[in-house]
C-alpha cells in the first residue's frame, strides 16, 4: 500500500459526504421536572399533615375520624398532581425560552454504504 493511502479492508467505497446546517439548543428534560414536582408535592403534603394537629372529633361531613396517615394520603392525592402540573408548566416556559437561544452550526454528515460480499444474500449477522 503506498504511503498516505487508507486501507478500508477491501470494502467498496460508497460514501456520501455533505455539510449541513443544524440548530442546536439546550432544552430542559421535562421528565425530571415532573418527578421533582411530584416529590415537592409529597413534601408539601407531609408538612401540611404534621403542621396541623387537627381534632380528635369525627368529621362533620362524613362522621368518620381520620388518622394522620389518612390525612397524609388525602393531601398527597391533592398536592402531588398540583406539584406535577406546576413543574410541567415551568418546564414548558423554560423550553420556550430556550428556543430563542438557538445556535446554527455547520456539521459534516457522512454516510457509508457497504455492499454485501459476493455470494451472500445480505441477511447474515447485523442485517
PDB file of C-alpha atoms in Angstrom:
ATOM      1  CA  UNK A   1       0.000   0.000   0.000  1.00  0.00           C
ATOM      2  CA  UNK A   2       1.508   3.369  -0.972  1.00  0.00           C
ATOM      3  CA  UNK A   3       2.109   5.859   1.835  1.00  0.00           C
ATOM      4  CA  UNK A   4      -0.825   8.137   2.577  1.00  0.00           C
ATOM      5  CA  UNK A   5      -3.500   5.662   1.456  1.00  0.00           C
ATOM      6  CA  UNK A   6      -6.052   4.266   3.844  1.00  0.00           C
ATOM      7  CA  UNK A   7      -6.818   0.543   3.939  1.00  0.00           C
ATOM      8  CA  UNK A   8     -10.575   0.047   4.078  1.00  0.00           C
ATOM      9  CA  UNK A   9     -10.346  -3.731   4.411  1.00  0.00           C
ATOM     10  CA  UNK A  10     -11.352  -4.420   0.825  1.00  0.00           C
ATOM     11  CA  UNK A  11     -14.776  -2.777   1.189  1.00  0.00           C
ATOM     12  CA  UNK A  12     -16.054  -0.919  -1.825  1.00  0.00           C
ATOM     13  CA  UNK A  13     -16.251   2.783  -1.239  1.00  0.00           C
ATOM     14  CA  UNK A  14     -19.792   4.133  -1.437  1.00  0.00           C
ATOM     15  CA  UNK A  15     -19.858   7.143   0.786  1.00  0.00           C
ATOM     16  CA  UNK A  16     -21.625  10.448   0.746  1.00  0.00           C
ATOM     17  CA  UNK A  17     -20.220  13.495   2.426  1.00  0.00           C
ATOM     18  CA  UNK A  18     -22.137  16.741   2.784  1.00  0.00           C
ATOM     19  CA  UNK A  19     -22.097  19.792   5.005  1.00  0.00           C
ATOM     20  CA  UNK A  20     -25.412  20.602   6.692  1.00  0.00           C
ATOM     21  CA  UNK A  21     -26.520  23.450   8.901  1.00  0.00           C
ATOM     22  CA  UNK A  22     -28.304  22.381  12.079  1.00  0.00           C
ATOM     23  CA  UNK A  23     -29.806  24.236  15.015  1.00  0.00           C
ATOM     24  CA  UNK A  24     -28.536  23.409  18.479  1.00  0.00           C
ATOM     25  CA  UNK A  25     -30.191  24.452  21.724  1.00  0.00           C
ATOM     26  CA  UNK A  26     -30.283  23.440  25.345  1.00  0.00           C
ATOM     27  CA  UNK A  27     -33.668  22.117  26.384  1.00  0.00           C
ATOM     28  CA  UNK A  28     -34.900  21.075  29.824  1.00  0.00           C
ATOM     29  CA  UNK A  29     -35.699  17.422  30.470  1.00  0.00           C
ATOM     30  CA  UNK A  30     -39.413  17.562  31.178  1.00  0.00           C
ATOM     31  CA  UNK A  31     -39.460  14.182  32.938  1.00  0.00           C
ATOM     32  CA  UNK A  32     -37.020  15.467  35.572  1.00  0.00           C
ATOM     33  CA  UNK A  33     -39.234  18.490  36.198  1.00  0.00           C
ATOM     34  CA  UNK A  34     -42.310  16.272  36.597  1.00  0.00           C
ATOM     35  CA  UNK A  35     -40.566  13.946  39.057  1.00  0.00           C
ATOM     36  CA  UNK A  36     -39.281  16.882  41.111  1.00  0.00           C
ATOM     37  CA  UNK A  37     -42.789  18.384  41.085  1.00  0.00           C
ATOM     38  CA  UNK A  38     -44.243  15.141  42.443  1.00  0.00           C
ATOM     39  CA  UNK A  39     -41.590  14.958  45.180  1.00  0.00           C
ATOM     40  CA  UNK A  40     -42.225  18.581  46.162  1.00  0.00           C
ATOM     41  CA  UNK A  41     -45.977  17.857  46.252  1.00  0.00           C
ATOM     42  CA  UNK A  42     -45.438  14.903  48.602  1.00  0.00           C
ATOM     43  CA  UNK A  43     -43.159  17.046  50.779  1.00  0.00           C
ATOM     44  CA  UNK A  44     -45.795  19.811  50.972  1.00  0.00           C
ATOM     45  CA  UNK A  45     -48.416  17.204  51.900  1.00  0.00           C
ATOM     46  CA  UNK A  46     -46.139  15.960  54.685  1.00  0.00           C
ATOM     47  CA  UNK A  47     -45.636  19.484  56.014  1.00  0.00           C
ATOM     48  CA  UNK A  48     -49.372  20.195  55.938  1.00  0.00           C
ATOM     49  CA  UNK A  49     -50.160  16.897  57.652  1.00  0.00           C
ATOM     50  CA  UNK A  50     -47.809  17.393  60.579  1.00  0.00           C
ATOM     51  CA  UNK A  51     -48.110  21.196  60.866  1.00  0.00           C
ATOM     52  CA  UNK A  52     -51.752  21.000  61.934  1.00  0.00           C
ATOM     53  CA  UNK A  53     -52.790  18.540  64.630  1.00  0.00           C
ATOM     54  CA  UNK A  54     -56.421  18.514  63.594  1.00  0.00           C
ATOM     55  CA  UNK A  55     -59.073  17.383  66.036  1.00  0.00           C
ATOM     56  CA  UNK A  56     -59.930  14.153  67.747  1.00  0.00           C
ATOM     57  CA  UNK A  57     -63.556  14.610  66.725  1.00  0.00           C
ATOM     58  CA  UNK A  58     -65.299  12.913  63.845  1.00  0.00           C
ATOM     59  CA  UNK A  59     -65.675  14.817  60.596  1.00  0.00           C
ATOM     60  CA  UNK A  60     -68.964  16.734  60.479  1.00  0.00           C
ATOM     61  CA  UNK A  61     -69.416  15.781  56.806  1.00  0.00           C
ATOM     62  CA  UNK A  62     -68.732  12.049  56.948  1.00  0.00           C
ATOM     63  CA  UNK A  63     -68.986  11.206  60.632  1.00  0.00           C
ATOM     64  CA  UNK A  64     -65.596   9.428  60.478  1.00  0.00           C
ATOM     65  CA  UNK A  65     -62.448  10.212  62.451  1.00  0.00           C
ATOM     66  CA  UNK A  66     -59.389  10.311  60.130  1.00  0.00           C
ATOM     67  CA  UNK A  67     -55.916   9.298  61.276  1.00  0.00           C
ATOM     68  CA  UNK A  68     -52.804  11.293  60.384  1.00  0.00           C
ATOM     69  CA  UNK A  69     -51.867   8.660  57.801  1.00  0.00           C
ATOM     70  CA  UNK A  70     -55.233   9.010  56.082  1.00  0.00           C
ATOM     71  CA  UNK A  71     -54.963  12.805  56.078  1.00  0.00           C
ATOM     72  CA  UNK A  72     -51.473  12.499  54.599  1.00  0.00           C
ATOM     73  CA  UNK A  73     -52.819  10.196  51.878  1.00  0.00           C
ATOM     74  CA  UNK A  74     -55.610  12.628  51.003  1.00  0.00           C
ATOM     75  CA  UNK A  75     -53.192  15.538  50.870  1.00  0.00           C
ATOM     76  CA  UNK A  76     -50.763  13.589  48.660  1.00  0.00           C
ATOM     77  CA  UNK A  77     -53.627  12.937  46.237  1.00  0.00           C
ATOM     78  CA  UNK A  78     -54.161  16.696  46.041  1.00  0.00           C
ATOM     79  CA  UNK A  79     -50.632  18.132  46.365  1.00  0.00           C
ATOM     80  CA  UNK A  80     -48.711  15.733  44.097  1.00  0.00           C
ATOM     81  CA  UNK A  81     -50.779  16.455  40.940  1.00  0.00           C
ATOM     82  CA  UNK A  82     -50.616  20.183  41.677  1.00  0.00           C
ATOM     83  CA  UNK A  83     -46.815  19.943  42.032  1.00  0.00           C
ATOM     84  CA  UNK A  84     -46.566  17.943  38.803  1.00  0.00           C
ATOM     85  CA  UNK A  85     -48.721  20.477  36.941  1.00  0.00           C
ATOM     86  CA  UNK A  86     -46.761  23.483  38.205  1.00  0.00           C
ATOM     87  CA  UNK A  87     -43.421  21.836  37.408  1.00  0.00           C
ATOM     88  CA  UNK A  88     -44.678  20.895  33.936  1.00  0.00           C
ATOM     89  CA  UNK A  89     -45.730  24.481  33.270  1.00  0.00           C
ATOM     90  CA  UNK A  90     -42.311  25.694  34.440  1.00  0.00           C
ATOM     91  CA  UNK A  91     -40.580  23.187  32.134  1.00  0.00           C
ATOM     92  CA  UNK A  92     -42.671  24.345  29.169  1.00  0.00           C
ATOM     93  CA  UNK A  93     -41.883  28.004  29.891  1.00  0.00           C
ATOM     94  CA  UNK A  94     -38.159  27.227  30.100  1.00  0.00           C
ATOM     95  CA  UNK A  95     -38.405  25.192  26.886  1.00  0.00           C
ATOM     96  CA  UNK A  96     -39.972  28.169  25.091  1.00  0.00           C
ATOM     97  CA  UNK A  97     -37.212  30.432  26.363  1.00  0.00           C
ATOM     98  CA  UNK A  98     -34.533  28.012  25.156  1.00  0.00           C
ATOM     99  CA  UNK A  99     -35.948  28.107  21.623  1.00  0.00           C
ATOM    100  CA  UNK A 100     -34.965  31.752  21.387  1.00  0.00           C
ATOM    101  CA  UNK A 101     -31.348  30.873  22.127  1.00  0.00           C
ATOM    102  CA  UNK A 102     -30.663  28.528  19.239  1.00  0.00           C
ATOM    103  CA  UNK A 103     -27.294  28.415  17.539  1.00  0.00           C
ATOM    104  CA  UNK A 104     -26.778  27.364  13.944  1.00  0.00           C
ATOM    105  CA  UNK A 105     -23.663  25.318  13.304  1.00  0.00           C
ATOM    106  CA  UNK A 106     -22.275  23.507  10.280  1.00  0.00           C
ATOM    107  CA  UNK A 107     -21.792  19.757  10.619  1.00  0.00           C
ATOM    108  CA  UNK A 108     -20.175  17.212   8.338  1.00  0.00           C
ATOM    109  CA  UNK A 109     -22.721  14.467   7.613  1.00  0.00           C
ATOM    110  CA  UNK A 110     -21.022  11.378   6.240  1.00  0.00           C
ATOM    111  CA  UNK A 111     -22.873   8.225   5.143  1.00  0.00           C
ATOM    112  CA  UNK A 112     -21.093   4.996   4.232  1.00  0.00           C
ATOM    113  CA  UNK A 113     -22.999   2.257   2.423  1.00  0.00           C
ATOM    114  CA  UNK A 114     -21.485  -1.232   2.480  1.00  0.00           C
ATOM    115  CA  UNK A 115     -22.316  -3.690  -0.276  1.00  0.00           C
ATOM    116  CA  UNK A 116     -22.735  -7.338   0.808  1.00  0.00           C
ATOM    117  CA  UNK A 117     -19.938  -9.688  -0.149  1.00  0.00           C
ATOM    118  CA  UNK A 118     -20.421 -11.615  -3.389  1.00  0.00           C
ATOM    119  CA  UNK A 119     -22.136 -14.957  -2.803  1.00  0.00           C
ATOM    120  CA  UNK A 120     -24.150 -13.775   0.210  1.00  0.00           C
ATOM    121  CA  UNK A 121     -27.701 -12.534   0.204  1.00  0.00           C
ATOM    122  CA  UNK A 122     -27.066  -9.851   2.830  1.00  0.00           C
ATOM    123  CA  UNK A 123     -29.188 -11.411   5.599  1.00  0.00           C
ATOM    124  CA  UNK A 124     -26.328 -12.510   7.832  1.00  0.00           C
ATOM    125  CA  UNK A 125     -25.494 -11.151  11.289  1.00  0.00           C
ATOM    126  CA  UNK A 126     -26.039  -7.430  11.563  1.00  0.00           C
ATOM    127  CA  UNK A 127     -28.575  -7.273   8.713  1.00  0.00           C
TER     128      UNK A 127
END
